[in-house]
mmCIF file with all atom_site columns, C-alpha atoms in Angstrom:
data_model
loop_
_atom_site.group_PDB
_atom_site.id
_atom_site.type_symbol
_atom_site.label_atom_id
_atom_site.label_alt_id
_atom_site.label_comp_id
_atom_site.label_asym_id
_atom_site.label_entity_id
_atom_site.label_seq_id
_atom_site.pdbx_PDB_ins_code
_atom_site.Cartn_x
_atom_site.Cartn_y
_atom_site.Cartn_z
_atom_site.occupancy
_atom_site.B_iso_or_equiv
_atom_site.pdbx_formal_charge
_atom_site.auth_seq_id
_atom_site.auth_comp_id
_atom_site.auth_asym_id
_atom_site.auth_atom_id
_atom_site.pdbx_PDB_model_num
ATOM 1   C CA . UNK A 1 1   ? 10.586 -7.403  5.746   1.00 0.00 ? 1   UNK A CA 1
ATOM 2   C CA . UNK A 1 2   ? 8.982  -9.698  8.293   1.00 0.00 ? 2   UNK A CA 1
ATOM 3   C CA . UNK A 1 3   ? 5.545  -9.096  9.762   1.00 0.00 ? 3   UNK A CA 1
ATOM 4   C CA . UNK A 1 4   ? 7.170  -8.025  13.045  1.00 0.00 ? 4   UNK A CA 1
ATOM 5   C CA . UNK A 1 5   ? 9.269  -5.423  11.216  1.00 0.00 ? 5   UNK A CA 1
ATOM 6   C CA . UNK A 1 6   ? 6.246  -4.247  9.232   1.00 0.00 ? 6   UNK A CA 1
ATOM 7   C CA . UNK A 1 7   ? 4.196  -3.750  12.385  1.00 0.00 ? 7   UNK A CA 1
ATOM 8   C CA . UNK A 1 8   ? 7.003  -1.905  14.149  1.00 0.00 ? 8   UNK A CA 1
ATOM 9   C CA . UNK A 1 9   ? 7.533  0.306   11.099  1.00 0.00 ? 9   UNK A CA 1
ATOM 10  C CA . UNK A 1 10  ? 3.815  1.074   10.742  1.00 0.00 ? 10  UNK A CA 1
ATOM 11  C CA . UNK A 1 11  ? 3.560  2.010   14.416  1.00 0.00 ? 11  UNK A CA 1
ATOM 12  C CA . UNK A 1 12  ? 6.674  4.203   14.223  1.00 0.00 ? 12  UNK A CA 1
ATOM 13  C CA . UNK A 1 13  ? 5.448  5.954   11.060  1.00 0.00 ? 13  UNK A CA 1
ATOM 14  C CA . UNK A 1 14  ? 2.372  7.072   12.968  1.00 0.00 ? 14  UNK A CA 1
ATOM 15  C CA . UNK A 1 15  ? 4.276  8.005   16.135  1.00 0.00 ? 15  UNK A CA 1
ATOM 16  C CA . UNK A 1 16  ? 2.228  5.683   18.305  1.00 0.00 ? 16  UNK A CA 1
ATOM 17  C CA . UNK A 1 17  ? 3.117  3.888   21.499  1.00 0.00 ? 17  UNK A CA 1
ATOM 18  C CA . UNK A 1 18  ? 2.611  0.147   21.700  1.00 0.00 ? 18  UNK A CA 1
ATOM 19  C CA . UNK A 1 19  ? -0.404 0.759   23.953  1.00 0.00 ? 19  UNK A CA 1
ATOM 20  C CA . UNK A 1 20  ? -2.015 3.158   21.455  1.00 0.00 ? 20  UNK A CA 1
ATOM 21  C CA . UNK A 1 21  ? -1.347 0.764   18.608  1.00 0.00 ? 21  UNK A CA 1
ATOM 22  C CA . UNK A 1 22  ? -2.719 -2.179  20.560  1.00 0.00 ? 22  UNK A CA 1
ATOM 23  C CA . UNK A 1 23  ? -5.969 -0.372  21.354  1.00 0.00 ? 23  UNK A CA 1
ATOM 24  C CA . UNK A 1 24  ? -6.700 -0.110  17.632  1.00 0.00 ? 24  UNK A CA 1
ATOM 25  C CA . UNK A 1 25  ? -6.649 -3.909  17.443  1.00 0.00 ? 25  UNK A CA 1
ATOM 26  C CA . UNK A 1 26  ? -8.506 -4.245  20.746  1.00 0.00 ? 26  UNK A CA 1
ATOM 27  C CA . UNK A 1 27  ? -5.405 -5.548  22.500  1.00 0.00 ? 27  UNK A CA 1
ATOM 28  C CA . UNK A 1 28  ? -2.694 -4.407  24.886  1.00 0.00 ? 28  UNK A CA 1
ATOM 29  C CA . UNK A 1 29  ? 0.686  -2.858  24.279  1.00 0.00 ? 29  UNK A CA 1
ATOM 30  C CA . UNK A 1 30  ? 2.193  -6.095  25.580  1.00 0.00 ? 30  UNK A CA 1
ATOM 31  C CA . UNK A 1 31  ? 0.575  -7.979  22.681  1.00 0.00 ? 31  UNK A CA 1
ATOM 32  C CA . UNK A 1 32  ? 2.107  -5.482  20.251  1.00 0.00 ? 32  UNK A CA 1
ATOM 33  C CA . UNK A 1 33  ? 5.473  -6.004  21.930  1.00 0.00 ? 33  UNK A CA 1
ATOM 34  C CA . UNK A 1 34  ? 5.263  -9.762  21.314  1.00 0.00 ? 34  UNK A CA 1
ATOM 35  C CA . UNK A 1 35  ? 4.445  -9.096  17.649  1.00 0.00 ? 35  UNK A CA 1
ATOM 36  C CA . UNK A 1 36  ? 7.343  -6.694  17.232  1.00 0.00 ? 36  UNK A CA 1
ATOM 37  C CA . UNK A 1 37  ? 9.906  -8.970  18.848  1.00 0.00 ? 37  UNK A CA 1
ATOM 38  C CA . UNK A 1 38  ? 8.652  -11.940 16.824  1.00 0.00 ? 38  UNK A CA 1
ATOM 39  C CA . UNK A 1 39  ? 7.500  -14.025 19.792  1.00 0.00 ? 39  UNK A CA 1
ATOM 40  C CA . UNK A 1 40  ? 3.951  -14.176 18.427  1.00 0.00 ? 40  UNK A CA 1
ATOM 41  C CA . UNK A 1 41  ? 2.156  -13.154 15.266  1.00 0.00 ? 41  UNK A CA 1
ATOM 42  C CA . UNK A 1 42  ? -1.095 -11.204 15.304  1.00 0.00 ? 42  UNK A CA 1
ATOM 43  C CA . UNK A 1 43  ? -4.318 -12.989 14.455  1.00 0.00 ? 43  UNK A CA 1
ATOM 44  C CA . UNK A 1 44  ? -6.042 -12.152 11.216  1.00 0.00 ? 44  UNK A CA 1
ATOM 45  C CA . UNK A 1 45  ? -8.784 -10.237 13.055  1.00 0.00 ? 45  UNK A CA 1
ATOM 46  C CA . UNK A 1 46  ? -6.208 -7.902  14.601  1.00 0.00 ? 46  UNK A CA 1
ATOM 47  C CA . UNK A 1 47  ? -4.498 -7.436  11.245  1.00 0.00 ? 47  UNK A CA 1
ATOM 48  C CA . UNK A 1 48  ? -7.860 -6.565  9.676   1.00 0.00 ? 48  UNK A CA 1
ATOM 49  C CA . UNK A 1 49  ? -8.588 -3.950  12.366  1.00 0.00 ? 49  UNK A CA 1
ATOM 50  C CA . UNK A 1 50  ? -5.180 -2.354  11.809  1.00 0.00 ? 50  UNK A CA 1
ATOM 51  C CA . UNK A 1 51  ? -5.595 -2.415  8.035   1.00 0.00 ? 51  UNK A CA 1
ATOM 52  C CA . UNK A 1 52  ? -9.026 -0.786  8.307   1.00 0.00 ? 52  UNK A CA 1
ATOM 53  C CA . UNK A 1 53  ? -7.757 1.874   10.710  1.00 0.00 ? 53  UNK A CA 1
ATOM 54  C CA . UNK A 1 54  ? -4.747 2.829   8.574   1.00 0.00 ? 54  UNK A CA 1
ATOM 55  C CA . UNK A 1 55  ? -6.588 2.383   5.242   1.00 0.00 ? 55  UNK A CA 1
ATOM 56  C CA . UNK A 1 56  ? -4.122 -0.171  3.917   1.00 0.00 ? 56  UNK A CA 1
ATOM 57  C CA . UNK A 1 57  ? -4.428 -3.777  2.784   1.00 0.00 ? 57  UNK A CA 1
ATOM 58  C CA . UNK A 1 58  ? -3.793 -6.710  5.092   1.00 0.00 ? 58  UNK A CA 1
ATOM 59  C CA . UNK A 1 59  ? -1.016 -7.811  2.749   1.00 0.00 ? 59  UNK A CA 1
ATOM 60  C CA . UNK A 1 60  ? 0.827  -4.535  3.405   1.00 0.00 ? 60  UNK A CA 1
ATOM 61  C CA . UNK A 1 61  ? 0.970  -5.474  7.088   1.00 0.00 ? 61  UNK A CA 1
ATOM 62  C CA . UNK A 1 62  ? 1.849  -9.111  6.439   1.00 0.00 ? 62  UNK A CA 1
ATOM 63  C CA . UNK A 1 63  ? 4.219  -8.721  3.477   1.00 0.00 ? 63  UNK A CA 1
ATOM 64  C CA . UNK A 1 64  ? 5.163  -5.053  3.665   1.00 0.00 ? 64  UNK A CA 1
ATOM 65  C CA . UNK A 1 65  ? 4.273  -2.064  1.530   1.00 0.00 ? 65  UNK A CA 1
ATOM 66  C CA . UNK A 1 66  ? 4.391  -2.431  -2.237  1.00 0.00 ? 66  UNK A CA 1
ATOM 67  C CA . UNK A 1 67  ? 7.427  -0.694  -3.636  1.00 0.00 ? 67  UNK A CA 1
ATOM 68  C CA . UNK A 1 68  ? 6.342  2.359   -5.603  1.00 0.00 ? 68  UNK A CA 1
ATOM 69  C CA . UNK A 1 69  ? 8.841  1.685   -8.385  1.00 0.00 ? 69  UNK A CA 1
ATOM 70  C CA . UNK A 1 70  ? 7.615  -1.879  -8.798  1.00 0.00 ? 70  UNK A CA 1
ATOM 71  C CA . UNK A 1 71  ? 4.002  -0.720  -8.764  1.00 0.00 ? 71  UNK A CA 1
ATOM 72  C CA . UNK A 1 72  ? 4.750  1.987   -11.345 1.00 0.00 ? 72  UNK A CA 1
ATOM 73  C CA . UNK A 1 73  ? 6.516  -0.522  -13.586 1.00 0.00 ? 73  UNK A CA 1
ATOM 74  C CA . UNK A 1 74  ? 3.489  -2.799  -13.467 1.00 0.00 ? 74  UNK A CA 1
ATOM 75  C CA . UNK A 1 75  ? 1.210  0.131   -14.350 1.00 0.00 ? 75  UNK A CA 1
ATOM 76  C CA . UNK A 1 76  ? 3.459  1.150   -17.238 1.00 0.00 ? 76  UNK A CA 1
ATOM 77  C CA . UNK A 1 77  ? 3.474  -2.401  -18.552 1.00 0.00 ? 77  UNK A CA 1
ATOM 78  C CA . UNK A 1 78  ? -0.316 -2.651  -18.328 1.00 0.00 ? 78  UNK A CA 1
ATOM 79  C CA . UNK A 1 79  ? -0.783 0.641   -20.176 1.00 0.00 ? 79  UNK A CA 1
ATOM 80  C CA . UNK A 1 80  ? 1.538  -0.548  -22.934 1.00 0.00 ? 80  UNK A CA 1
ATOM 81  C CA . UNK A 1 81  ? -0.248 -3.902  -23.231 1.00 0.00 ? 81  UNK A CA 1
ATOM 82  C CA . UNK A 1 82  ? -3.635 -2.198  -23.529 1.00 0.00 ? 82  UNK A CA 1
ATOM 83  C CA . UNK A 1 83  ? -2.321 0.386   -25.980 1.00 0.00 ? 83  UNK A CA 1
ATOM 84  C CA . UNK A 1 84  ? -0.877 -2.324  -28.229 1.00 0.00 ? 84  UNK A CA 1
ATOM 85  C CA . UNK A 1 85  ? -4.305 -3.967  -28.471 1.00 0.00 ? 85  UNK A CA 1
ATOM 86  C CA . UNK A 1 86  ? -5.894 -0.815  -29.928 1.00 0.00 ? 86  UNK A CA 1
ATOM 87  C CA . UNK A 1 87  ? -6.477 -0.126  -33.598 1.00 0.00 ? 87  UNK A CA 1
ATOM 88  C CA . UNK A 1 88  ? -4.286 2.539   -35.207 1.00 0.00 ? 88  UNK A CA 1
ATOM 89  C CA . UNK A 1 89  ? -7.249 4.925   -35.197 1.00 0.00 ? 89  UNK A CA 1
ATOM 90  C CA . UNK A 1 90  ? -7.873 4.424   -31.471 1.00 0.00 ? 90  UNK A CA 1
ATOM 91  C CA . UNK A 1 91  ? -4.151 4.723   -30.722 1.00 0.00 ? 91  UNK A CA 1
ATOM 92  C CA . UNK A 1 92  ? -4.229 8.164   -32.338 1.00 0.00 ? 92  UNK A CA 1
ATOM 93  C CA . UNK A 1 93  ? -7.235 9.174   -30.210 1.00 0.00 ? 93  UNK A CA 1
ATOM 94  C CA . UNK A 1 94  ? -5.485 8.023   -27.033 1.00 0.00 ? 94  UNK A CA 1
ATOM 95  C CA . UNK A 1 95  ? -2.357 10.018  -27.926 1.00 0.00 ? 95  UNK A CA 1
ATOM 96  C CA . UNK A 1 96  ? -4.440 13.144  -28.512 1.00 0.00 ? 96  UNK A CA 1
ATOM 97  C CA . UNK A 1 97  ? -6.241 12.658  -25.216 1.00 0.00 ? 97  UNK A CA 1
ATOM 98  C CA . UNK A 1 98  ? -2.960 12.099  -23.362 1.00 0.00 ? 98  UNK A CA 1
ATOM 99  C CA . UNK A 1 99  ? -1.549 15.321  -24.833 1.00 0.00 ? 99  UNK A CA 1
ATOM 100 C CA . UNK A 1 100 ? -4.627 17.219  -23.601 1.00 0.00 ? 100 UNK A CA 1
ATOM 101 C CA . UNK A 1 101 ? -4.116 15.854  -20.080 1.00 0.00 ? 101 UNK A CA 1
ATOM 102 C CA . UNK A 1 102 ? -0.406 16.721  -20.090 1.00 0.00 ? 102 UNK A CA 1
ATOM 103 C CA . UNK A 1 103 ? -1.133 20.241  -21.344 1.00 0.00 ? 103 UNK A CA 1
ATOM 104 C CA . UNK A 1 104 ? -3.742 20.656  -18.604 1.00 0.00 ? 104 UNK A CA 1
ATOM 105 C CA . UNK A 1 105 ? -1.266 19.553  -15.933 1.00 0.00 ? 105 UNK A CA 1
ATOM 106 C CA . UNK A 1 106 ? 1.380  21.952  -17.134 1.00 0.00 ? 106 UNK A CA 1
ATOM 107 C CA . UNK A 1 107 ? -1.025 24.892  -16.893 1.00 0.00 ? 107 UNK A CA 1
ATOM 108 C CA . UNK A 1 108 ? -1.763 24.244  -13.198 1.00 0.00 ? 108 UNK A CA 1
#
């Protein structure tokens, strides 16, 4: 998605008008309108204010949200890489610990 689509989507997700959204960045609704229609792009300072307000990274506004499936795949790959570096003894300890966590989750 483009930055204009990301901004429009973020604003819509939070049910905000362009004026409300603009105030977060210290700007007007008209400025937000120019971002959303692709006439202009927001300055980095405005992006930072929005990111801080919504507790997201600037890259999520610029590039779009990270896909959960992609993020999960990266996490799975990292876990496997780390696990493969362990000794057999430590692998056994990790498996036992993981089983304890799973059992604890199932009891909740």
